[in-house]
mmCIF file of C-alpha atoms in Angstrom:
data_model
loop_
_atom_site.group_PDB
_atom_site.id
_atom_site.type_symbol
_atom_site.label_atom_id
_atom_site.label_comp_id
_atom_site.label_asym_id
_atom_site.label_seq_id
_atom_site.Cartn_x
_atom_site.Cartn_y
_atom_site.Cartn_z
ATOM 1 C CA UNK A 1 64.721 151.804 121.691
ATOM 2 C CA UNK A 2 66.013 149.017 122.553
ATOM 3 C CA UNK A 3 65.445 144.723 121.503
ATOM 4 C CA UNK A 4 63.957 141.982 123.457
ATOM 5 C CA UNK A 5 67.923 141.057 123.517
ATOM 6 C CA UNK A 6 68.759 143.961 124.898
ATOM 7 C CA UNK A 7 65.944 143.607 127.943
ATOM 8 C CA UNK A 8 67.307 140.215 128.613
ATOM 9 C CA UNK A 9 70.458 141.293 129.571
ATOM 10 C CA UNK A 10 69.178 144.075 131.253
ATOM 11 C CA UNK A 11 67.802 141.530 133.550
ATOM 12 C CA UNK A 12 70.560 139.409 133.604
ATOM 13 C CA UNK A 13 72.843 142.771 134.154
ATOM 14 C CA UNK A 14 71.464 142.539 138.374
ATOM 15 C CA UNK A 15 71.493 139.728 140.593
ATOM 16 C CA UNK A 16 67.734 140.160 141.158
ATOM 17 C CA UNK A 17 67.162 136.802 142.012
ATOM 18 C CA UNK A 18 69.869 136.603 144.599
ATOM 19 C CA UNK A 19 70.038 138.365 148.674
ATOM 20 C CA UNK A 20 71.213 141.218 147.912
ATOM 21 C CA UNK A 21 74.832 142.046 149.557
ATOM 22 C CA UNK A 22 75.879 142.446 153.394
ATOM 23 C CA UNK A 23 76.076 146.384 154.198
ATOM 24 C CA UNK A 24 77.251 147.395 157.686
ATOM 25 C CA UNK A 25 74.878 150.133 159.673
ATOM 26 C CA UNK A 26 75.962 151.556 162.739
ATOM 27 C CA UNK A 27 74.078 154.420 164.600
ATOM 28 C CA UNK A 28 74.631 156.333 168.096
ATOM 29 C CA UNK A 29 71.944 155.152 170.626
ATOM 30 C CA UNK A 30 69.979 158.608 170.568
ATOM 31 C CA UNK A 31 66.931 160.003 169.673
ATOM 32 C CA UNK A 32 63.538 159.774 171.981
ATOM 33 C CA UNK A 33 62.079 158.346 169.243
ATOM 34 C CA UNK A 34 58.969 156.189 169.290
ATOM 35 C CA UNK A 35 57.955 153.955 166.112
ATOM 36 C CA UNK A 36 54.361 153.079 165.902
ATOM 37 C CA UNK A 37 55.455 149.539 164.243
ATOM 38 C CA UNK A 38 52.965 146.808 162.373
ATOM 39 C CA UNK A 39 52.753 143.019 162.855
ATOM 40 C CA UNK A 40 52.113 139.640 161.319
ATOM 41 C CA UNK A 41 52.504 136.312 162.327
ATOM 42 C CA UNK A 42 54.937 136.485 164.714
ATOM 43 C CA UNK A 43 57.421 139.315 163.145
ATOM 44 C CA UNK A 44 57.716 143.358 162.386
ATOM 45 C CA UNK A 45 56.545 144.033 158.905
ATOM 46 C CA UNK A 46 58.961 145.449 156.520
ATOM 47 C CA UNK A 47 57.496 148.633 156.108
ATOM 48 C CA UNK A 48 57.665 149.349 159.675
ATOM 49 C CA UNK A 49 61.400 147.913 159.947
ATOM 50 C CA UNK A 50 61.902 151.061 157.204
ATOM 51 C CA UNK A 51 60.851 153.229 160.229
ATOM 52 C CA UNK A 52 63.113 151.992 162.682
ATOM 53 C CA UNK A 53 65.476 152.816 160.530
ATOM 54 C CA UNK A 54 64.333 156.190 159.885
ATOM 55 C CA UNK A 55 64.191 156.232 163.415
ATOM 56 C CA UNK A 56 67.895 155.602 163.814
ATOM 57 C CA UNK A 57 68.571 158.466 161.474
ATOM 58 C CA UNK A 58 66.996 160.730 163.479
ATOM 59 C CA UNK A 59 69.025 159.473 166.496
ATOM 60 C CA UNK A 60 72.469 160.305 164.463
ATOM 61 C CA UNK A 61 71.428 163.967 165.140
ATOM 62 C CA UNK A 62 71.290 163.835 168.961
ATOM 63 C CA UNK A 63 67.981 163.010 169.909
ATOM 64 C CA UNK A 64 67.758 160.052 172.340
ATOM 65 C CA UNK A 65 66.667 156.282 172.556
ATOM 66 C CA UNK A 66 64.482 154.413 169.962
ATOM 67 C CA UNK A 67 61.375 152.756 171.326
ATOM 68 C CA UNK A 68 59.172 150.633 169.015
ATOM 69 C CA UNK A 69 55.613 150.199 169.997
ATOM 70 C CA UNK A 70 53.128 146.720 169.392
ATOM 71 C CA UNK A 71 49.619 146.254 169.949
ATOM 72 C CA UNK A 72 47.557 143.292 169.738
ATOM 73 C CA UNK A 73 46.817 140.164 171.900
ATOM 74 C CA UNK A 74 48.128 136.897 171.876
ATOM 75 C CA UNK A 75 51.483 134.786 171.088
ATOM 76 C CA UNK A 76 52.532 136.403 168.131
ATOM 77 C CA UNK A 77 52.206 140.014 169.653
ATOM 78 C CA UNK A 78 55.326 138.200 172.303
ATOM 79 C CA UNK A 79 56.751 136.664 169.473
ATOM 80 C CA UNK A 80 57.340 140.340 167.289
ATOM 81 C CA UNK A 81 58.452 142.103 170.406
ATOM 82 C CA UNK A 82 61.202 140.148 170.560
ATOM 83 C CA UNK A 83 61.786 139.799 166.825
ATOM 84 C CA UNK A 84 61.766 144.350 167.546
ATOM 85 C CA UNK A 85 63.996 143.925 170.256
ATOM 86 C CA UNK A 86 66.370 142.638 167.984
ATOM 87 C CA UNK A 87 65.871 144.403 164.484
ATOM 88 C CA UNK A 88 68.352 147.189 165.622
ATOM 89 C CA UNK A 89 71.030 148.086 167.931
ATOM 90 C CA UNK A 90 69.414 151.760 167.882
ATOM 91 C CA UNK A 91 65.958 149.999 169.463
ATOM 92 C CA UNK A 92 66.729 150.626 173.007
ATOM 93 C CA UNK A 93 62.931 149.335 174.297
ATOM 94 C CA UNK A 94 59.948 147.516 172.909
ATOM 95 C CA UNK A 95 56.867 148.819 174.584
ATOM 96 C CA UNK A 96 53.893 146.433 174.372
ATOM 97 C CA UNK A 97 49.701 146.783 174.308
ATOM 98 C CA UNK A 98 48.547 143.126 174.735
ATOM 99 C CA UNK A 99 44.266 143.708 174.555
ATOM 100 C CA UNK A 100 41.498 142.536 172.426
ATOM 101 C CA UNK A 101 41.031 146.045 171.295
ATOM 102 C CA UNK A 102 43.986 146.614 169.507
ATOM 103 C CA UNK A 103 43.878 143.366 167.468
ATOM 104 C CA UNK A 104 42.395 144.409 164.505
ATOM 105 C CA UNK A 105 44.329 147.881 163.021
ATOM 106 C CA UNK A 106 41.325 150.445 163.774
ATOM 107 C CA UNK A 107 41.840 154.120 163.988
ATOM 108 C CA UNK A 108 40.177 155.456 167.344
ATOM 109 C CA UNK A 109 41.862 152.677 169.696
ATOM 110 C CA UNK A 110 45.332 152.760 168.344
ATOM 111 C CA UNK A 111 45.458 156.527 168.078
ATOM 112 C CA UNK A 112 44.017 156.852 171.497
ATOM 113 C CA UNK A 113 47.380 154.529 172.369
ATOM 114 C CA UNK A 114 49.872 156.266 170.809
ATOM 115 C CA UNK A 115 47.719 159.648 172.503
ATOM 116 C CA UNK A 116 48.291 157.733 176.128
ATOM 117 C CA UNK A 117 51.868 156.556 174.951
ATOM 118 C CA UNK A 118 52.943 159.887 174.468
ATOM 119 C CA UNK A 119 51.622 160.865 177.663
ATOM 120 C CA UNK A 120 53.845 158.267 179.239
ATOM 121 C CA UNK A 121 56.584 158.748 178.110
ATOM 122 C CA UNK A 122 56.976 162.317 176.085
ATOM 123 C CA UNK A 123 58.513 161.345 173.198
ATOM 124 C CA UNK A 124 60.425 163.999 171.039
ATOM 125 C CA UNK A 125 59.154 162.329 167.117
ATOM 126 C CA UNK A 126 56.401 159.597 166.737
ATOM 127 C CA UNK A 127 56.967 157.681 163.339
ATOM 128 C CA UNK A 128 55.236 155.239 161.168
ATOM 129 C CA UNK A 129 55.548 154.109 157.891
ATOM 130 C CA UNK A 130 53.568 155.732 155.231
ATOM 131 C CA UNK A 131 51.262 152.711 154.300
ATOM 132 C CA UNK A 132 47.479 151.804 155.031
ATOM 133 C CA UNK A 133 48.442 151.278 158.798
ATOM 134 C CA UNK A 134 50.450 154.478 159.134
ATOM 135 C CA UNK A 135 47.940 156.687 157.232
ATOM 136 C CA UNK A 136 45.182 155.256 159.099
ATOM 137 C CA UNK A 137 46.543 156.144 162.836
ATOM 138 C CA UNK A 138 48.938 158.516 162.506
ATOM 139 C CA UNK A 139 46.776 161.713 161.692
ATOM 140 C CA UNK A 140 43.947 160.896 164.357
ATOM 141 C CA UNK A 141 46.773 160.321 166.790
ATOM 142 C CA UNK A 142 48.179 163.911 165.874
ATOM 143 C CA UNK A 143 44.951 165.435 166.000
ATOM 144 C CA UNK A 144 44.481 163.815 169.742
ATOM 145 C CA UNK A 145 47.953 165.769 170.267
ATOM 146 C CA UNK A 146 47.147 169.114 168.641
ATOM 147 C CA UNK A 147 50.138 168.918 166.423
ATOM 148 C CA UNK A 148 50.554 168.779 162.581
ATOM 149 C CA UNK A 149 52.277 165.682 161.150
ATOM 150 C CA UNK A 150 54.664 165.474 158.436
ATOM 151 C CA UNK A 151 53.892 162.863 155.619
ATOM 152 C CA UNK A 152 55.600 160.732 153.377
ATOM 153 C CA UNK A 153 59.031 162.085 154.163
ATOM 154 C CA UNK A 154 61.794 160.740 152.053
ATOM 155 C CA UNK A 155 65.026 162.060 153.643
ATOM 156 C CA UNK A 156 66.042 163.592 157.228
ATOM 157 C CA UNK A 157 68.058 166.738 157.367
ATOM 158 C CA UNK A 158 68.543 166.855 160.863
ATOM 159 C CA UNK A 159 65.747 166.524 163.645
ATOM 160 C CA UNK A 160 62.939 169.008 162.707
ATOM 161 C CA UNK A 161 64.194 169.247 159.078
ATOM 162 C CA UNK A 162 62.396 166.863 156.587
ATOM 163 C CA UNK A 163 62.361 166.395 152.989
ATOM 164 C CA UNK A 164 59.127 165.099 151.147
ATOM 165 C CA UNK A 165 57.850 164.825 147.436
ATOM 166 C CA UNK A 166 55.308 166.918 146.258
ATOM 167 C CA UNK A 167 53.466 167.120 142.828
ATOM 168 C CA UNK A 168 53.201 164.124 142.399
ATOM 169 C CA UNK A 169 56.924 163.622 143.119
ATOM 170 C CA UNK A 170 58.167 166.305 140.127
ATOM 171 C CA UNK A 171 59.304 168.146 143.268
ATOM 172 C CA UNK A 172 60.879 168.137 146.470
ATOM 173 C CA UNK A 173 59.709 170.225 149.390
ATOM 174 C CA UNK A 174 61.925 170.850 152.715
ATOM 175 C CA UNK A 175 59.922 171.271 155.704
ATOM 176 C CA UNK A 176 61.323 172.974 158.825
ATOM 177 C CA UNK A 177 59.208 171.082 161.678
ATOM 178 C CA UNK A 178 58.225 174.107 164.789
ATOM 179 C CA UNK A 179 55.498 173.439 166.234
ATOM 180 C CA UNK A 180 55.144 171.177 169.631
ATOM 181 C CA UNK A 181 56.429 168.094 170.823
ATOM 182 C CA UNK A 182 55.888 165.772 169.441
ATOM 183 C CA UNK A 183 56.997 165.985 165.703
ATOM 184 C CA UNK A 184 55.157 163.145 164.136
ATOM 185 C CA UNK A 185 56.232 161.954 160.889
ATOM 186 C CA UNK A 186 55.325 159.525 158.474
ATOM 187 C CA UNK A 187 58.113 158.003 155.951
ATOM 188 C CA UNK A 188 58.049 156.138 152.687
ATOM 189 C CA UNK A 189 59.579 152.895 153.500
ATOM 190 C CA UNK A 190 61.526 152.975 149.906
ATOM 191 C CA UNK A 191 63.579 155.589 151.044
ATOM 192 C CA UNK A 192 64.619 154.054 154.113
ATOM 193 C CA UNK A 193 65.749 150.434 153.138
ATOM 194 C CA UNK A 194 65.919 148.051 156.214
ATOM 195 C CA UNK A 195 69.799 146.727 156.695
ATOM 196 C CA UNK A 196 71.393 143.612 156.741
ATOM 197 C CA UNK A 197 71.414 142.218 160.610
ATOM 198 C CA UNK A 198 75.085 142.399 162.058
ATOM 199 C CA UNK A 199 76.245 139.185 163.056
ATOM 200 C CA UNK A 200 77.696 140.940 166.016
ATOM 201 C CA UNK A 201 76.616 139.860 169.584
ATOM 202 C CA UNK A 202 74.335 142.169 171.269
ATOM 203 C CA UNK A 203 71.991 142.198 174.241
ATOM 204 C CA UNK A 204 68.542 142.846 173.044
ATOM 205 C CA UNK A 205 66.329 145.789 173.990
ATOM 206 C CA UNK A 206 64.312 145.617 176.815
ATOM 207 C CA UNK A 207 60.531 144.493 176.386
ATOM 208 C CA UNK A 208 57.914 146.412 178.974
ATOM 209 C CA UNK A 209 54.300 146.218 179.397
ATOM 210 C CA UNK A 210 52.387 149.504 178.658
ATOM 211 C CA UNK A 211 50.034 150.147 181.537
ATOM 212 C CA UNK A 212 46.285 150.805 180.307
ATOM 213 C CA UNK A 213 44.894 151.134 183.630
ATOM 214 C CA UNK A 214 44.206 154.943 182.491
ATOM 215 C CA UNK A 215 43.021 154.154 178.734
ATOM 216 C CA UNK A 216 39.787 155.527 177.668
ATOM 217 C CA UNK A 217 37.536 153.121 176.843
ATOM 218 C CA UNK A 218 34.569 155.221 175.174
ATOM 219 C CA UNK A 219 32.295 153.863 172.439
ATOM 220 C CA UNK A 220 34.352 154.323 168.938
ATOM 221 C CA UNK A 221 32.468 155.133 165.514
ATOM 222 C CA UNK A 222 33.806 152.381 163.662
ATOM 223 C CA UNK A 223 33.731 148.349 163.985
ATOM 224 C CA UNK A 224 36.127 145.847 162.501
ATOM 225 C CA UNK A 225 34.369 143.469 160.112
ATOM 226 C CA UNK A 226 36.148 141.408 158.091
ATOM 227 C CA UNK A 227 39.636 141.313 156.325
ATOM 228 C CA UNK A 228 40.365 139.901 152.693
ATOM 229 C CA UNK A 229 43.510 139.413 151.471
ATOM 230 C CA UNK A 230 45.020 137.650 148.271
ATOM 231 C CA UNK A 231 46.236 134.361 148.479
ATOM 232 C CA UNK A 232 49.748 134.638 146.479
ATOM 233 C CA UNK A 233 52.495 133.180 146.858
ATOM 234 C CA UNK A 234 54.746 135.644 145.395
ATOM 235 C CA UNK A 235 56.484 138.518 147.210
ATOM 236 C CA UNK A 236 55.158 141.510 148.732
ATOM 237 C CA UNK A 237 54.748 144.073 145.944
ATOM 238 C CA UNK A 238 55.930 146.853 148.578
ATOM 239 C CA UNK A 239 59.073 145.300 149.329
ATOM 240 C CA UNK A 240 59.834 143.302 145.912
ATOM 241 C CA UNK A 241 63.303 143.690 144.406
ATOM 242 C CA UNK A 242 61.358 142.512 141.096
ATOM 243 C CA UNK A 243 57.746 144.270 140.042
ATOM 244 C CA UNK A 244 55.979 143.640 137.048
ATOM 245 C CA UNK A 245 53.512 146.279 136.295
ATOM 246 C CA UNK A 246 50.558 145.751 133.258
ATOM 247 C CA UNK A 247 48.506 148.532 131.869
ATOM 248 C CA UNK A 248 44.925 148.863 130.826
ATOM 249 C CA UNK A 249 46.843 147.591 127.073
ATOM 250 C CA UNK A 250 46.569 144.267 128.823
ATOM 251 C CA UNK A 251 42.483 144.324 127.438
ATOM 252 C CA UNK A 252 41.038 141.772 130.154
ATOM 253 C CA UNK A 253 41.477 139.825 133.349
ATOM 254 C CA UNK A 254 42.579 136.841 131.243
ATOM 255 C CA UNK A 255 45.384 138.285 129.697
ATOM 256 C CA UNK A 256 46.978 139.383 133.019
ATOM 257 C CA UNK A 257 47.594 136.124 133.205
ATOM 258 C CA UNK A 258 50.638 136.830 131.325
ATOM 259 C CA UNK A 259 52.256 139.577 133.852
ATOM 260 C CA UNK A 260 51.618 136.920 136.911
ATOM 261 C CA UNK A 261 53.626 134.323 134.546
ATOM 262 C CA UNK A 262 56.380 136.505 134.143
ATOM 263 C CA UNK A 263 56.917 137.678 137.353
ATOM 264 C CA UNK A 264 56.646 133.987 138.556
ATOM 265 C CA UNK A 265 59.431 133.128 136.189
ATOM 266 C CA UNK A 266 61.597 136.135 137.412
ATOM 267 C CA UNK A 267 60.164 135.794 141.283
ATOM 268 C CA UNK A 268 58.606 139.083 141.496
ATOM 269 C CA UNK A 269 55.876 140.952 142.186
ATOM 270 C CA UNK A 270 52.493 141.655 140.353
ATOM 271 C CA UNK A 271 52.333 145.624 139.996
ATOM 272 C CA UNK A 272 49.084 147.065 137.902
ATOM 273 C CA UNK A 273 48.127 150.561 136.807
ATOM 274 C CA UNK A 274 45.013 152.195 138.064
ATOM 275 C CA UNK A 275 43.536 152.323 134.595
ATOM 276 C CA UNK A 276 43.771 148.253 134.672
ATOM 277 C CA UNK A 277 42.467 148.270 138.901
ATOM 278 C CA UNK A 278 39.664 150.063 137.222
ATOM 279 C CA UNK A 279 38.498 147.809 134.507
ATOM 280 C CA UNK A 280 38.658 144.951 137.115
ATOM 281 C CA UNK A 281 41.613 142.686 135.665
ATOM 282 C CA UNK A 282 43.266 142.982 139.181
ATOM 283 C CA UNK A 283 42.793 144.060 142.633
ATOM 284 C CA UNK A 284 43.336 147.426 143.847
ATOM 285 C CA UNK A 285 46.016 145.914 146.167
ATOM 286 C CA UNK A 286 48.124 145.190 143.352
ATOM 287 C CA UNK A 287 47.820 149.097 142.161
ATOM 288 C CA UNK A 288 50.977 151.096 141.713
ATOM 289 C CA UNK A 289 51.160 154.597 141.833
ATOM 290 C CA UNK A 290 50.122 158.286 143.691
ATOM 291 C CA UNK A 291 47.447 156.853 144.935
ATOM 292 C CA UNK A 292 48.528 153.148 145.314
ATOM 293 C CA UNK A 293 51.752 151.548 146.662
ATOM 294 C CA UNK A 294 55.148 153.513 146.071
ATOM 295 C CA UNK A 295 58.080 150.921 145.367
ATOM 296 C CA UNK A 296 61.843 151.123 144.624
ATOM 297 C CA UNK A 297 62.599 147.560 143.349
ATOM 298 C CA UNK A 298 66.140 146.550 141.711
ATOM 299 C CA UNK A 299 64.047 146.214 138.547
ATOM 300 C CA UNK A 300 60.730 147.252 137.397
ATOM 301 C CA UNK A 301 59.189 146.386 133.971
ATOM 302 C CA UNK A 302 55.663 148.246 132.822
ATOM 303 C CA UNK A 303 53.754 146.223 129.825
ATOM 304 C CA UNK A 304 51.268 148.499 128.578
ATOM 305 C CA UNK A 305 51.608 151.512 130.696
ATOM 306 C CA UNK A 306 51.537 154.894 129.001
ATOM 307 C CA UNK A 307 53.463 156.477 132.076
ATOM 308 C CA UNK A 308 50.825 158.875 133.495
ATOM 309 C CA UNK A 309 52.205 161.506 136.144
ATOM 310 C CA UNK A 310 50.543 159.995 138.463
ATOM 311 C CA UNK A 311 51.559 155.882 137.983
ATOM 312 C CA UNK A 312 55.277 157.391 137.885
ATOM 313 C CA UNK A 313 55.362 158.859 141.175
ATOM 314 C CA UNK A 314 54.798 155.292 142.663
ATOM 315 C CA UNK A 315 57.862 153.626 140.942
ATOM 316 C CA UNK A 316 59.864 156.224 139.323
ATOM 317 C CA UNK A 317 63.022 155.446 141.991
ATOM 318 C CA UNK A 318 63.303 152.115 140.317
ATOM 319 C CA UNK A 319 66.562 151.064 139.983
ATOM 320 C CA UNK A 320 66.512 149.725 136.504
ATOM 321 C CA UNK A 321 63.038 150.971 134.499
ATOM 322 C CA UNK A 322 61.937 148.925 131.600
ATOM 323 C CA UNK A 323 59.152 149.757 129.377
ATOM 324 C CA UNK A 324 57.445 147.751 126.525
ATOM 325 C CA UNK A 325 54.745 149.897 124.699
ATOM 326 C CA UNK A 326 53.649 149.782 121.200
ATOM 327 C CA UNK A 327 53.457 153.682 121.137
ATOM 328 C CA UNK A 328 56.625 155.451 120.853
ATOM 329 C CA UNK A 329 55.587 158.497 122.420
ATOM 330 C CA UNK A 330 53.850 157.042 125.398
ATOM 331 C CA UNK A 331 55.394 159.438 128.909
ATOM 332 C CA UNK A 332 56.981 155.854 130.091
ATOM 333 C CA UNK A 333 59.678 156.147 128.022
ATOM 334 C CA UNK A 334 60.987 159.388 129.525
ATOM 335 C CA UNK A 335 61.772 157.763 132.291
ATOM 336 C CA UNK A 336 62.870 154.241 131.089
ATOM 337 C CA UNK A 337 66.230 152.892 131.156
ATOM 338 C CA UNK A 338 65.342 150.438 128.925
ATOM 339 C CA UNK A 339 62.554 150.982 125.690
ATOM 340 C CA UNK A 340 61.187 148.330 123.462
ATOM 341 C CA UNK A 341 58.029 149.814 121.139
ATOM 342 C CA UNK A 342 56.638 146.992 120.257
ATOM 343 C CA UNK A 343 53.271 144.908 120.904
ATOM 344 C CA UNK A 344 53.435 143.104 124.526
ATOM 345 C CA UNK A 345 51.558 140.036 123.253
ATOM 346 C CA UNK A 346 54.304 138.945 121.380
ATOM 347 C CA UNK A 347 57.056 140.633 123.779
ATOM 348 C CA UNK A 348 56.044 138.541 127.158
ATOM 349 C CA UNK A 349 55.534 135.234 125.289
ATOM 350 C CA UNK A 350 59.170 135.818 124.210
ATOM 351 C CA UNK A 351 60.619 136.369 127.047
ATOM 352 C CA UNK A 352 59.153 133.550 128.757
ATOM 353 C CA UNK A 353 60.860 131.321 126.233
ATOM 354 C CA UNK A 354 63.896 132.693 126.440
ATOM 355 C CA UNK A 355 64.403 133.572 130.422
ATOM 356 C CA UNK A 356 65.856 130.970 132.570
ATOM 357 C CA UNK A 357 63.858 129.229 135.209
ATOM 358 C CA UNK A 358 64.133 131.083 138.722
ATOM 359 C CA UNK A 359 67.249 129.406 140.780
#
């Protein structure tokens, strides 16, 4: 097991609070490919970047173009088109739905679009990114198609050969795709990280309108009410290079205060088990695990989490694992890289001492 010294230079071992380094990506322009992609203010969401470039994977094994479709209404729906057009040299079109009734995420209008999409222009794979939006659409929009989809794939063999955990990631299954066109697949950004943009000159893909003269327009069984989101100022906890998790250990809402100091210190992200969502110290946004978000940061360090099967499928493909528990047989340890048993009240305050100030 190891010291409080010993965590500290684990941490100081990674530049986690610097861009990570340049890596070149290069793809042939193949693959009739269309990524069902996610927006905010103005620019593709990560998550959905991860799909492009699962996209481009798939075009390595001779499929043909990448097409990335938006939805929504207004400037910023112009404004991430052309931030798509960009993201890749793969992404040979940008196909755009600018209505009212695709501006809020719902399930029966944007599945009926990818439906009509399809129709268009027969796509060989459909892919999103396994998150709220992709698990929302993408299994209406196969059942529109009469096709199965493929979830939370994690590797591409070639183009109907997929790879995807299963029991609660303890094993990986390969699926052999055979059904109909199209093969619709959703993929866990982590495994697909999103590249560094080339500095090299290139002429951006083409942006097109996508004609709903023919879209059905029938009365849908669900409305759009109202959205809440957190107001933090820290990273997104699915994209993070830096998560700090608490557990249920952490006793009440007050004491999570201590988590959300240490990730400010490091500039992460706040990460929680469900045991802790549960008891109502933190959202269930902030929940990591099976049935929460699935990250891959450069470091991730649990405070009071036993290690259930089911919170180590979310971030077991952490980079560096460290674990702080005051039993020494808790299931975290098993998969720790770093171990400290000892009690986190006195662990965290220590480590806020002694860590440096984020540069």
């Amino acid at each position: 097991m190891a010291t409080t010294r010993m965590i500290l230079r684990a941490i100081k071992k990674r530049p986690f609070l610097f861009p990570a380094s340049s890596h070149s990506f290069s793809s042939s322009r193949h693959g009739s490919t269309l990524v069902v992609a996610e927006h905010d203010s103005g620019a593709v969401k990560p998550h959905s970047l991860s799909a492009v470039t699962a996209a481009t994977s798939l075009a390595g094994h001779g499929n043909s173009s990448v097409s990335v479709l938006l939805a929504g209404s207004g400037p910023s729906l112009h404004q991430a088109a052309s931030h798509a057009a960009s993201s890749h040299p793969s992404v040979s079109q940008v196909l755009i739905a600018d209505s009212e009734k695709f501006k809020n995420p719902l399930a029966e209008p944007w599945a009926k679009l990818v439906h009509l999409v399809q129709q268009q222009g027969g796509y060989s794979h459909i892919i999103a990114a396994s998150n709220s939006f992709g698990k929302n659409i993408m299994p209406r929009a196969a059942a529109l198609l009469d096709v199965s989809p493929i979830t939370d794939v994690t590797g591409i063999s070639d183009a109907q050969t997929f790879v995807r955990p299963i029991y609660a990631g303890n094993a990986l299954c390969t699926v052999r795709y055979t059904g109909s066109n199209p093969c619709i697949l959703t993929i866990r950004s982590t495994s697909f990280p999103i590249p560094q943009k080339s500095n090299d000159s290139k002429a951006e893909a083409s942006i097109s309108q996508v004609n709903l003269s023919n879209f059905d327009e029938d009365l849908n069984k669900s409305r759009y009410i109202y959205q809440t989101s957190q107001d933090d100022e820290g990273p997104d906890l699915g994209n993070a290079r830096v998560v700090i998790t608490g557990g249920r250990a952490l006793k009440n809402a007050e004491n999570f205060k201590l988590i959300e100091n240490l990730a400010k210190k490091l500039g992460g992200a706040v990460g929680a088990t469900r045991a802790a969502v549960d008891a109502g110290f933190v959202p269930n946004d902030l929940q990591v695990g099976q049935t929460g978000k699935i990250v891959a940061p450069e470091l991730y360090m649990a405070f009071g989490v036993s290690g259930a099967i089911q919170h180590l499928a979310g971030m077991r493909d952490s980079k560096v694992i460290v674990a702080v528990n005051n039993d020494a047989d808790a299931p975290i340890f098993q998969v720790a890289d770093y171990g400290l048993v000892g009690d986190l009240f006195e662990v965290i305050p220590e480590l806020l001492e002694k860590l440096p100030e984020k540069k």
